[in-house]
Tab-separated table of C-alpha atoms in Angstrom:
chain	number	residue	atom	x	y	z
A	1	MET	CA	-88.235	75.594	-132.153
A	2	GLN	CA	-86.281	77.754	-134.585
A	3	TYR	CA	-87.033	80.981	-135.577
A	4	GLY	CA	-86.519	82.772	-138.719
A	5	ILE	CA	-86.841	86.423	-140.478
A	6	CYS	CA	-86.998	87.613	-144.752
A	7	ASN	CA	-84.191	88.759	-145.668
A	8	LEU	CA	-85.212	89.483	-149.065
A	9	SER	CA	-88.342	91.792	-150.291
A	10	THR	CA	-90.991	89.003	-150.476
A	11	ILE	CA	-90.920	85.503	-150.181
A	12	SER	CA	-93.933	82.959	-151.479
A	13	VAL	CA	-95.338	80.666	-149.016
A	14	ARG	CA	-96.645	77.764	-149.979
A	15	ILE	CA	-99.452	75.122	-149.577
A	16	GLU	CA	-96.769	72.158	-150.184
A	17	PRO	CA	-92.744	72.488	-149.943
A	18	ASN	CA	-91.935	72.805	-153.727
A	19	ASP	CA	-92.081	75.802	-156.038
A	20	ARG	CA	-94.809	74.436	-157.864
A	21	SER	CA	-97.212	74.455	-155.148
A	22	GLU	CA	-99.940	76.744	-155.115
A	23	MET	CA	-98.489	80.397	-153.153
A	24	LEU	CA	-100.878	80.715	-150.374
A	25	SER	CA	-99.591	84.185	-149.188
A	26	GLN	CA	-96.269	86.019	-148.917
A	27	ILE	CA	-93.710	87.382	-146.434
A	28	LEU	CA	-92.355	90.676	-146.707
A	29	PHE	CA	-88.951	91.715	-145.829
A	30	GLY	CA	-88.524	92.309	-142.159
A	31	GLU	CA	-91.597	89.922	-140.975
A	32	HIS	CA	-90.530	87.104	-138.607
A	33	PHE	CA	-91.940	83.545	-138.272
A	34	LYS	CA	-91.437	79.995	-136.129
A	35	VAL	CA	-89.973	77.553	-137.759
A	36	LEU	CA	-92.483	74.913	-137.414
A	37	GLU	CA	-90.755	71.859	-139.515
A	38	MET	CA	-87.388	71.804	-141.266
A	39	ARG	CA	-86.752	69.813	-144.438
A	40	SER	CA	-83.433	69.848	-146.768
A	41	ALA	CA	-84.441	72.603	-149.149
A	42	TRP	CA	-87.965	73.926	-147.526
A	43	SER	CA	-89.324	74.914	-143.464
A	44	LYS	CA	-92.960	74.972	-142.755
A	45	VAL	CA	-93.262	78.400	-140.591
A	46	ARG	CA	-95.803	80.297	-138.718
A	47	LEU	CA	-95.742	83.982	-138.826
A	48	ALA	CA	-95.822	86.120	-136.089
A	49	PHE	CA	-98.196	88.751	-137.264
A	50	ASP	CA	-101.516	86.585	-137.976
A	51	ASN	CA	-99.826	82.577	-137.124
A	52	PHE	CA	-100.353	81.900	-140.839
A	53	GLU	CA	-98.272	78.614	-141.758
A	54	GLY	CA	-97.247	77.644	-145.165
A	55	TRP	CA	-93.588	76.874	-146.628
A	56	ILE	CA	-90.988	78.246	-147.637
A	57	ASP	CA	-87.580	78.337	-149.285
A	58	ASN	CA	-84.536	77.767	-147.082
A	59	LYS	CA	-82.545	79.940	-148.902
A	60	GLN	CA	-84.996	82.639	-148.826
A	61	PHE	CA	-84.615	83.645	-145.025
A	62	ILE	CA	-82.177	83.581	-142.372
A	63	GLU	CA	-82.671	82.311	-138.602
A	64	ILE	CA	-82.581	84.242	-135.531
A	65	SER	CA	-82.618	82.971	-132.022
A	66	LYS	CA	-85.685	83.176	-129.569
A	67	GLU	CA	-84.377	86.077	-127.924
A	68	ILE	CA	-84.827	88.147	-130.996
A	69	TYR	CA	-88.352	86.766	-132.052
A	70	GLN	CA	-89.392	87.511	-128.604
A	71	SER	CA	-87.971	91.086	-128.737
A	72	LEU	CA	-89.485	91.520	-132.575
A	73	ASN	CA	-92.524	90.751	-130.602
A	74	SER	CA	-92.563	93.366	-127.899
A	75	ASN	CA	-91.143	96.252	-129.950
A	76	ILE	CA	-93.270	98.742	-131.788
A	77	GLN	CA	-92.896	97.851	-135.401
A	78	HIS	CA	-91.833	100.320	-138.245
A	79	TYR	CA	-93.412	99.422	-141.556
A	80	THR	CA	-92.622	101.089	-145.015
A	81	SER	CA	-95.074	103.979	-146.481
A	82	GLU	CA	-93.772	103.944	-150.061
A	83	LEU	CA	-94.873	101.774	-152.741
A	84	VAL	CA	-91.767	100.612	-153.330
A	85	ASP	CA	-88.210	101.605	-151.835
A	86	PHE	CA	-84.930	100.112	-150.844
A	87	VAL	CA	-83.075	98.977	-147.952
A	88	THR	CA	-79.306	99.123	-148.606
A	89	ASP	CA	-77.237	96.488	-146.830
A	90	THR	CA	-74.239	98.383	-145.342
A	91	SER	CA	-71.824	95.426	-145.230
A	92	ASN	CA	-71.544	95.420	-149.027
A	93	GLN	CA	-73.710	98.628	-150.071
A	94	GLN	CA	-75.975	96.058	-152.055
A	95	LEU	CA	-79.674	97.539	-152.635
A	96	ILE	CA	-82.559	95.097	-151.650
A	97	THR	CA	-86.077	95.908	-152.939
A	98	ILE	CA	-88.972	96.384	-150.456
A	99	PRO	CA	-92.635	97.222	-151.436
A	100	LEU	CA	-95.195	99.072	-149.152
A	101	GLY	CA	-95.424	97.456	-145.621
A	102	ALA	CA	-92.391	96.073	-145.122
A	103	SER	CA	-90.967	95.578	-141.673
A	104	LEU	CA	-87.825	97.598	-140.375
A	105	PRO	CA	-86.931	95.513	-137.585
A	106	PHE	CA	-85.151	97.295	-134.572
A	107	TYR	CA	-85.635	100.614	-136.709
A	108	LYS	CA	-83.834	103.464	-135.136
A	109	LYS	CA	-81.517	106.639	-136.681
A	110	ASN	CA	-82.491	105.400	-140.493
A	111	THR	CA	-81.068	101.854	-139.222
A	112	CYS	CA	-82.748	98.730	-139.374
A	113	GLU	CA	-80.996	95.537	-137.894
A	114	ILE	CA	-81.357	91.794	-138.456
A	115	ILE	CA	-78.861	89.660	-136.423
A	116	ASP	CA	-75.303	91.139	-137.312
A	117	LYS	CA	-76.252	92.672	-140.702
A	118	LYS	CA	-77.366	96.381	-140.554
A	119	PHE	CA	-79.515	97.977	-143.419
A	120	HIS	CA	-79.831	101.665	-144.119
A	121	TYR	CA	-83.158	103.318	-144.894
A	122	ASP	CA	-83.859	106.470	-145.135
A	123	GLY	CA	-87.729	106.289	-147.044
A	124	ASN	CA	-91.068	107.332	-145.188
A	125	TYR	CA	-92.185	104.749	-142.589
A	126	ILE	CA	-95.326	104.168	-139.939
A	127	SER	CA	-95.276	102.716	-136.581
A	128	ASN	CA	-97.772	100.248	-135.351
A	129	GLU	CA	-98.906	102.594	-132.377
A	130	ASN	CA	-100.705	105.181	-135.003
A	131	ILE	CA	-104.050	103.584	-135.236
A	132	ASN	CA	-106.349	106.028	-136.722
A	133	LYS	CA	-109.333	104.581	-138.575
A	134	LYS	CA	-109.229	107.943	-140.599
A	135	ASP	CA	-106.170	107.177	-142.041
A	136	ILE	CA	-108.149	103.612	-143.458
A	137	ILE	CA	-109.640	104.935	-146.859
A	138	ASN	CA	-106.170	106.789	-147.680
A	139	THR	CA	-104.190	103.997	-147.215
A	140	SER	CA	-106.417	101.549	-148.957
A	141	PHE	CA	-106.021	103.811	-152.340
A	142	LEU	CA	-102.458	103.445	-152.443
A	143	TYR	CA	-103.470	100.179	-153.938
A	144	LEU	CA	-105.453	101.342	-156.185
A	145	ASN	CA	-105.398	99.181	-159.811
A	146	THR	CA	-103.015	96.595	-158.033
A	147	PRO	CA	-103.774	93.275	-160.016
A	148	TYR	CA	-105.392	90.416	-158.507
A	149	LEU	CA	-102.741	87.488	-157.416
A	150	TRP	CA	-103.661	85.121	-155.383
A	151	GLY	CA	-101.642	85.025	-152.123
A	152	GLY	CA	-100.198	88.368	-153.018
A	153	LYS	CA	-99.440	91.326	-150.226
A	154	THR	CA	-98.198	93.875	-152.650
A	155	PRO	CA	-98.495	96.599	-154.887
A	156	PHE	CA	-97.493	94.268	-157.744
A	157	GLY	CA	-100.180	91.650	-156.999
A	158	ILE	CA	-102.787	91.233	-154.133
A	159	ASP	CA	-105.837	89.226	-153.137
A	160	CYS	CA	-108.802	90.445	-151.532
A	161	SER	CA	-107.794	89.632	-147.369
A	162	GLY	CA	-104.241	90.484	-148.553
A	163	PHE	CA	-105.413	94.135	-149.330
A	164	THR	CA	-107.499	94.402	-146.112
A	165	GLN	CA	-104.865	93.300	-143.945
A	166	MET	CA	-102.088	95.194	-145.418
A	167	VAL	CA	-104.089	98.280	-145.311
A	168	TYR	CA	-105.069	97.709	-141.652
A	169	LYS	CA	-101.591	96.834	-141.160
A	170	LEU	CA	-100.451	99.947	-141.863
A	171	CYS	CA	-103.050	102.035	-139.859
A	172	GLY	CA	-101.819	99.899	-137.065
A	173	ILE	CA	-104.635	97.207	-136.794
A	174	GLN	CA	-104.101	93.674	-137.015
A	175	LEU	CA	-106.506	91.323	-138.994
A	176	PHE	CA	-105.538	87.689	-140.108
A	177	ARG	CA	-104.845	86.641	-143.514
A	178	ASN	CA	-107.768	84.799	-145.039
A	179	ALA	CA	-111.353	86.570	-145.172
A	180	SER	CA	-112.752	83.795	-143.477
A	181	GLU	CA	-110.651	84.561	-140.757
A	182	GLN	CA	-111.254	88.138	-140.478
A	183	ALA	CA	-114.991	87.764	-140.280
A	184	THR	CA	-114.627	86.378	-136.912
A	185	GLN	CA	-113.014	89.701	-136.271
A	186	GLY	CA	-114.857	93.018	-134.604
A	187	GLU	CA	-118.395	94.062	-134.139
A	188	VAL	CA	-121.623	92.797	-136.607
A	189	LEU	CA	-123.465	95.548	-137.679
A	190	SER	CA	-127.246	95.029	-138.874
A	191	PHE	CA	-127.204	97.341	-141.661
A	192	ILE	CA	-125.140	99.128	-144.487
A	193	GLU	CA	-126.600	102.469	-142.919
A	194	GLU	CA	-124.793	101.413	-139.196
A	195	SER	CA	-121.519	101.189	-141.362
A	196	GLU	CA	-118.196	104.073	-141.399
A	197	PRO	CA	-115.595	104.262	-143.635
A	198	GLY	CA	-112.878	101.792	-143.210
A	199	ASP	CA	-115.375	98.986	-142.184
A	200	LEU	CA	-115.273	95.565	-143.744
A	201	ALA	CA	-117.554	93.561	-145.586
A	202	PHE	CA	-117.699	90.010	-146.071
A	203	PHE	CA	-119.456	88.009	-148.867
A	204	ASP	CA	-120.086	84.793	-149.546
A	205	ASP	CA	-120.267	82.059	-152.163
A	206	LYS	CA	-123.401	79.625	-153.049
A	207	GLU	CA	-122.951	76.998	-150.020
A	208	GLY	CA	-122.675	79.958	-147.261
A	209	ASN	CA	-118.319	79.848	-147.193
A	210	ILE	CA	-117.048	83.469	-146.934
A	211	ASN	CA	-114.888	84.040	-149.922
A	212	HIS	CA	-114.187	87.939	-150.035
A	213	VAL	CA	-113.367	90.813	-148.259
A	214	GLY	CA	-113.531	94.920	-149.049
A	215	ILE	CA	-113.425	97.837	-147.054
A	216	ILE	CA	-116.620	100.248	-147.371
A	217	MET	CA	-116.656	103.687	-148.401
A	218	LYS	CA	-118.293	106.469	-148.259
A	219	ASN	CA	-121.942	107.272	-150.059
A	220	ASN	CA	-122.479	103.221	-150.370
A	221	TYR	CA	-119.106	102.535	-152.491
A	222	ILE	CA	-116.648	99.867	-151.597
A	223	ILE	CA	-112.843	99.919	-152.307
A	224	HIS	CA	-111.824	95.826	-153.158
A	225	ALA	CA	-109.494	93.482	-155.097
A	226	HIS	CA	-111.343	91.798	-157.802
A	227	GLY	CA	-109.213	91.655	-160.876
A	228	LYS	CA	-107.773	94.759	-159.740
A	229	VAL	CA	-107.708	96.312	-156.694
A	230	ARG	CA	-111.354	98.627	-157.676
A	231	VAL	CA	-114.135	100.761	-156.524
A	232	ASP	CA	-117.739	99.337	-156.633
A	233	ARG	CA	-121.228	100.164	-155.379
A	234	LEU	CA	-122.464	98.658	-152.651
A	235	ASP	CA	-126.006	97.623	-151.840
A	236	HIS	CA	-127.973	95.189	-149.762
A	237	SER	CA	-127.431	92.534	-151.832
A	238	GLY	CA	-123.565	92.908	-152.345
A	239	ILE	CA	-121.327	94.275	-154.844
A	240	TYR	CA	-122.617	95.896	-157.752
A	241	ASN	CA	-120.171	96.396	-161.080
A	242	THR	CA	-121.360	99.651	-162.929
A	243	GLU	CA	-119.384	98.562	-165.935
A	244	THR	CA	-121.079	94.911	-166.181
A	245	LYS	CA	-124.099	96.206	-164.788
A	246	ARG	CA	-124.461	93.069	-162.417
A	247	HIS	CA	-123.725	92.104	-159.101
A	248	THR	CA	-120.466	90.420	-158.365
A	249	HIS	CA	-120.431	89.432	-154.850
A	250	LYS	CA	-123.795	88.377	-152.438
A	251	LEU	CA	-123.026	90.123	-148.976
A	252	ARG	CA	-122.967	88.096	-146.055
A	253	VAL	CA	-121.940	90.162	-142.908
A	254	ILE	CA	-120.411	93.887	-142.344
A	255	LYS	CA	-117.701	94.196	-139.349
A	256	LYS	CA	-116.693	96.858	-137.617
A	257	ILE	CA	-113.021	96.346	-136.340
A	258	ILE	CA	-112.456	99.167	-134.897
């Protein structure tokens, strides 16, 4: 088994091993993973954070040892809290742009390390030991008006479950990658009135498949990624768009994660 880590701002995770294939997700700077299968140009990987699998370009990551991989799993993780920032590769003083929620492996005294490389970072950060449900709504507004992007996880493009996963990640809570998987987590609530700001609402299609998720706010509002990260009304039927004056998503279930 081989292991790797992202040393670029983002890596596209694709459904097939080629550049024209659909992007399923993204790996952000500092995220680590197992390499399940390596070919000449592409590798199939499984992320340590959420076990998500897909294909990435071999030119866009560096290999790490099993010992480093296990150490990253056991250490407190630090994440950038700026919309966009940069780290400096101290070996050549080159800058690498990093997005909100990027990881800072082995972070200590403004320095993070990837194998023998050291990166300087003096921006703001948070750690995954800071679990506070009160921060979920404030954190979600960092992504407000981010354009919708299938498979996206950054303030430059994000999908509905990428949005909820990243917001919860920045608040120290781990969610799966896809909406249908996230719907298996937490405690079911019977009514909207039982929910609190920060709980998740899930929505389904005509076949009953969960295909959308958003974060419940107070006073029957919801923030979610639909065209862009936006705020809409939430009622017992689903999401009501006041601009188009129609329901856009049918409510399936409400879950309390924390």
